[in-house]
Structure formats: structure tokens, C-alpha cells
Short mmCIF file of C-alpha atoms in Angstrom, two decimals:
data_model
loop_
_atom_site.label_atom_id
_atom_site.label_comp_id
_atom_site.label_asym_id
_atom_site.label_seq_id
_atom_site.Cartn_x
_atom_site.Cartn_y
_atom_site.Cartn_z
CA MET K 19 -20.02 17.85 0.40
CA SER K 20 -20.81 14.16 0.28
CA SER K 21 -18.92 11.68 -1.89
CA GLU K 22 -22.23 10.22 -3.11
CA ALA K 23 -23.14 11.29 -6.67
CA ARG K 24 -26.35 13.28 -7.06
CA ILE K 25 -29.05 11.52 -9.09
CA ASN K 26 -32.34 12.44 -10.76
CA GLU K 27 -34.26 15.21 -8.91
CA ARG K 28 -31.33 15.91 -6.57
CA ILE K 29 -29.45 17.59 -9.43
CA ARG K 30 -30.24 21.30 -8.89
CA VAL K 31 -28.81 23.09 -11.92
CA PRO K 32 -30.66 24.66 -14.88
CA GLU K 33 -28.79 22.67 -17.56
CA VAL K 34 -26.31 19.79 -17.87
CA ARG K 35 -23.97 18.36 -20.47
CA LEU K 36 -25.69 15.04 -21.13
CA VAL K 37 -23.92 11.78 -21.96
CA GLY K 38 -26.06 8.93 -23.31
CA PRO K 39 -26.20 5.39 -21.88
CA ASN K 40 -23.60 4.12 -24.40
CA GLY K 41 -21.18 7.02 -23.79
CA GLU K 42 -22.33 9.15 -26.74
CA GLN K 43 -22.45 12.94 -26.30
CA VAL K 44 -26.03 14.28 -26.40
CA GLY K 45 -25.03 17.88 -25.72
CA ILE K 46 -26.10 20.62 -23.32
CA VAL K 47 -29.77 20.16 -22.40
CA ARG K 48 -32.14 21.60 -19.81
CA ILE K 49 -32.45 19.50 -16.65
CA GLU K 50 -36.18 18.86 -17.26
CA ASP K 51 -35.45 17.40 -20.72
CA ALA K 52 -32.61 15.26 -19.32
CA LEU K 53 -34.88 13.88 -16.57
CA ARG K 54 -37.59 13.12 -19.14
CA LEU K 55 -35.08 11.27 -21.37
CA ALA K 56 -33.89 9.26 -18.35
CA GLN K 57 -37.45 8.32 -17.42
CA GLU K 58 -38.30 7.27 -20.98
CA ALA K 59 -35.20 5.05 -21.15
CA ASP K 60 -35.96 3.66 -17.63
CA LEU K 61 -32.57 4.83 -16.42
CA ASP K 62 -31.25 7.27 -13.83
CA LEU K 63 -29.68 10.67 -14.48
CA VAL K 64 -26.38 10.63 -12.56
CA GLU K 65 -24.11 13.65 -12.10
CA VAL K 66 -20.61 12.38 -12.91
CA ALA K 67 -18.65 15.67 -12.99
CA PRO K 68 -20.29 18.28 -10.71
CA GLN K 69 -17.30 20.70 -10.96
CA ALA K 70 -17.61 21.11 -14.75
CA ARG K 71 -19.48 24.08 -16.25
CA PRO K 72 -22.15 23.00 -16.99
CA PRO K 73 -22.06 19.82 -14.85
CA VAL K 74 -21.80 16.53 -16.73
CA ALA K 75 -24.62 14.03 -16.20
CA LYS K 76 -24.94 10.54 -17.63
CA LEU K 77 -27.89 8.27 -18.30
CA MET K 78 -27.20 4.96 -16.54
CA ASP K 79 -28.62 2.30 -14.22
CA TYR K 80 -27.44 3.74 -10.90
CA GLY K 81 -27.90 0.52 -8.88
CA LYS K 82 -25.75 -1.42 -11.34
CA TYR K 83 -23.15 1.39 -11.34
CA LYS K 84 -22.91 1.37 -7.53
CA TYR K 85 -22.60 -2.43 -7.46
CA GLU K 86 -19.80 -2.44 -10.07
CA SER K 87 -17.87 0.34 -8.33
CA ALA K 88 -18.13 -1.55 -5.01
CA GLN K 89 -16.82 -4.68 -6.75
CA LYS K 90 -13.86 -2.71 -8.18
CA ALA K 91 -13.07 -1.25 -4.75
CA ARG K 92 -13.18 -4.70 -3.15
CA GLU K 93 -10.92 -6.12 -5.88
CA SER K 94 -8.36 -3.33 -5.44
CA ARG K 95 -8.32 -3.90 -1.66
CA ARG K 96 -7.72 -7.60 -2.20
CA ASN K 97 -4.74 -6.88 -4.45
CA GLN K 98 -3.16 -4.51 -1.92
CA GLN K 99 -0.20 -5.85 -0.04
CA LEU K 100 0.17 -5.00 3.62
CA THR K 101 3.76 -4.10 4.47
CA VAL K 102 4.84 -5.22 7.92
CA ILE K 103 8.06 -3.87 9.39
CA LYS K 104 9.65 -6.04 12.05
CA GLU K 105 12.40 -4.64 14.25
CA GLN K 106 15.56 -6.26 15.54
CA LYS K 107 17.80 -4.47 18.04
CA LEU K 108 21.51 -5.17 18.45
CA ARG K 109 24.43 -3.76 20.43
CA PRO K 110 27.91 -3.11 18.95
CA LYS K 111 29.64 -5.57 21.32
CA ILE K 112 27.29 -8.48 20.66
CA ASP K 113 28.34 -12.04 21.52
CA PRO K 114 28.79 -14.35 18.47
CA HIS K 115 26.03 -16.73 19.66
CA ASP K 116 23.64 -13.83 20.28
CA TYR K 117 24.47 -12.48 16.82
CA GLU K 118 23.58 -15.85 15.26
CA THR K 119 20.25 -15.88 17.13
CA LYS K 120 19.39 -12.35 16.00
CA LYS K 121 20.47 -13.20 12.44
CA GLY K 122 18.10 -16.19 12.57
CA HIS K 123 15.24 -13.90 13.57
CA VAL K 124 16.03 -11.49 10.74
CA SER K 125 16.16 -14.30 8.17
CA ARG K 126 12.87 -15.74 9.47
CA PHE K 127 11.21 -12.31 9.09
CA LEU K 128 12.58 -11.90 5.56
CA GLU K 129 11.42 -15.41 4.58
CA ALA K 130 7.93 -14.48 5.77
CA GLY K 131 8.02 -11.52 3.37
CA ASN K 132 8.36 -8.78 6.00
CA LYS K 133 10.73 -5.83 6.01
CA VAL K 134 13.19 -5.70 8.90
CA LYS K 135 14.44 -2.56 10.61
CA VAL K 136 17.76 -3.37 12.27
CA THR K 137 18.73 -0.95 15.03
CA ILE K 138 22.08 -0.80 16.76
CA MET K 139 21.94 0.98 20.11
CA PHE K 140 25.08 2.77 21.29
CA ARG K 141 25.70 3.54 24.96
CA GLY K 142 28.38 5.59 26.65
CA ARG K 143 31.76 5.38 24.94
CA GLU K 144 30.33 3.19 22.17
CA GLN K 145 28.93 6.39 20.63
CA SER K 146 32.44 7.50 19.70
CA ARG K 147 32.91 4.32 17.57
CA PRO K 148 29.99 4.25 15.09
CA GLU K 149 32.15 2.31 12.61
CA LEU K 150 31.73 -0.79 14.81
CA GLY K 151 27.96 -0.61 14.35
CA PHE K 152 28.35 0.09 10.65
CA ARG K 153 30.56 -3.00 10.20
CA LEU K 154 28.08 -5.12 12.16
CA LEU K 155 25.18 -3.99 9.95
CA GLN K 156 27.23 -4.64 6.80
CA ARG K 157 28.06 -8.15 8.06
CA LEU K 158 24.38 -8.83 8.80
CA ALA K 159 23.36 -7.57 5.34
CA GLU K 160 25.93 -9.90 3.70
CA ASP K 161 24.79 -12.87 5.83
CA VAL K 162 21.14 -12.51 4.76
CA ALA K 163 21.85 -11.34 1.18
CA GLU K 164 20.15 -14.40 -0.36
CA LEU K 165 16.89 -13.58 1.47
CA GLY K 166 16.78 -9.79 1.22
CA PHE K 167 18.51 -6.59 0.21
CA VAL K 168 19.40 -3.33 1.93
CA GLU K 169 16.52 -0.96 1.31
CA SER K 170 17.99 1.95 3.27
CA LYS K 171 21.67 2.16 4.07
CA PRO K 172 22.85 2.39 7.71
CA LYS K 173 22.22 5.86 9.09
CA GLN K 174 23.24 7.33 12.43
CA ASP K 175 20.17 8.61 14.30
CA GLY K 176 21.25 10.05 17.64
CA ARG K 177 22.32 7.12 19.84
CA ASN K 178 21.11 4.56 17.29
CA MET K 179 22.16 3.39 13.85
CA VAL K 180 19.32 2.15 11.66
CA MET K 181 19.22 0.04 8.50
CA VAL K 182 16.16 -1.40 6.71
CA LEU K 183 16.26 -4.77 4.94
CA ALA K 184 13.54 -5.77 2.49
CA PRO K 185 12.84 -9.27 1.17
CA HIS K 186 13.50 -10.08 -2.48
CA LYS K 187 10.30 -9.95 -4.55
CA ASN K 188 10.07 -13.73 -4.90
CA ALA K 189 11.33 -14.69 -1.42
CA LYS K 190 7.88 -15.81 -0.23
CA ALA K 191 7.31 -18.02 -3.26
CA LYS K 192 10.76 -19.61 -2.95
CA SER K 193 10.34 -20.39 0.77
CA LYS K 194 6.91 -21.97 0.17
CA ALA K 195 8.29 -24.06 -2.70
CA SER K 196 11.28 -25.25 -0.68
CA LYS K 197 9.08 -26.15 2.32
CA GLY K 198 6.75 -28.14 0.03
CA ALA K 199 9.74 -30.01 -1.46
CA ASP K 200 11.14 -30.75 2.03
CA SER K 201 7.90 -32.23 3.37
CA SER K 202 7.24 -34.38 0.28
CA GLY K 203 10.79 -35.76 0.24
CA SER K 204 10.62 -37.40 3.70
#
């Protein structure tokens, strides 16, 4: 079954529930009468609810209807926000300088408005000490608290521990405003 609505002669039922061009109910009429009314009004007969018994058809300008529905679809796509998840991997025994570098990456991702999945990989005996990874993730979450929040708490997943950080709703706007203020001040 196609998603395209059936119009005019393509409607193959004996009678339809007819809706006028201004949304008024005309009632149940034979298909021949509905087609004649559509032709007299210089409009199309469009089947809007084919599952109903009898099917519902409306008198409308089909070209205009298709154009407006395409415009609505385009508008809704424009308002959609694409969620990007960046990933940062750490080890439980990370060097302080390496931690700062990774923290910088996480804060840069959050400032850009992306979610960050932080993964701690355990190897060998490290697997018996998951609290080290948990503490490291908590520390990272506290260090970037002004940029984002913990969307999903740290969870052990086999050899890895995973936590997801999401940016605050207005993080993008704040970072753009602060960058604009920095460049105009110098």
C-alpha cells in the first residue's frame, strides 16, 4: 500500500463520507456525486481516511495540499536536533597530566553541545577494583559539572565502566556568548 493519498477516479469505493472544502460535513454520498461536486467546485476529491467505513474523502486543492505538507515536513526536519555522542576512554591508573588532557577533550565536546560517553577500561587485576574507576568517573563529572551533567550513572559493563555526560541545555549559547565577548574585548 502506498503512502500517497488516492484522489479523484482512483478512489474505488461505492460511497464516501464527504467533507467540504471548508471542513463542513456533507455526509455519506455516492462516489459519482462526490466526483461531480469536486469537478463543479474545481477541486480534487482526496481520500483522507481510507481505513474508515465508509472512507472519508475531502474536497480540496490537492497540489496546494501536497505543497503545504512538504513545507511542514521540511520545517519539522529543520527543527530537529542531531544528537552526537563522542567517546572518551580512560584507564583506572591514569597519569594526572593525561587526566587533564582527557578532561579538556570532554569539556570541549560538552561546550560544542555533544554528549560524551566516558569509558574506563579495566585490565587484569584492575577488574577486581571497580571502585577506582567509579571514583575517577565521579571526579571527572565534578570537574566538568559547570558544562554538563551525568545523564547515566557509571555502570559496570564487563571489562568496562561506562558513564554518559550531557551538556546543559544552554551550554552552546553560553559558550558562543563568552567567545563573542572575548574577541570584542581585545
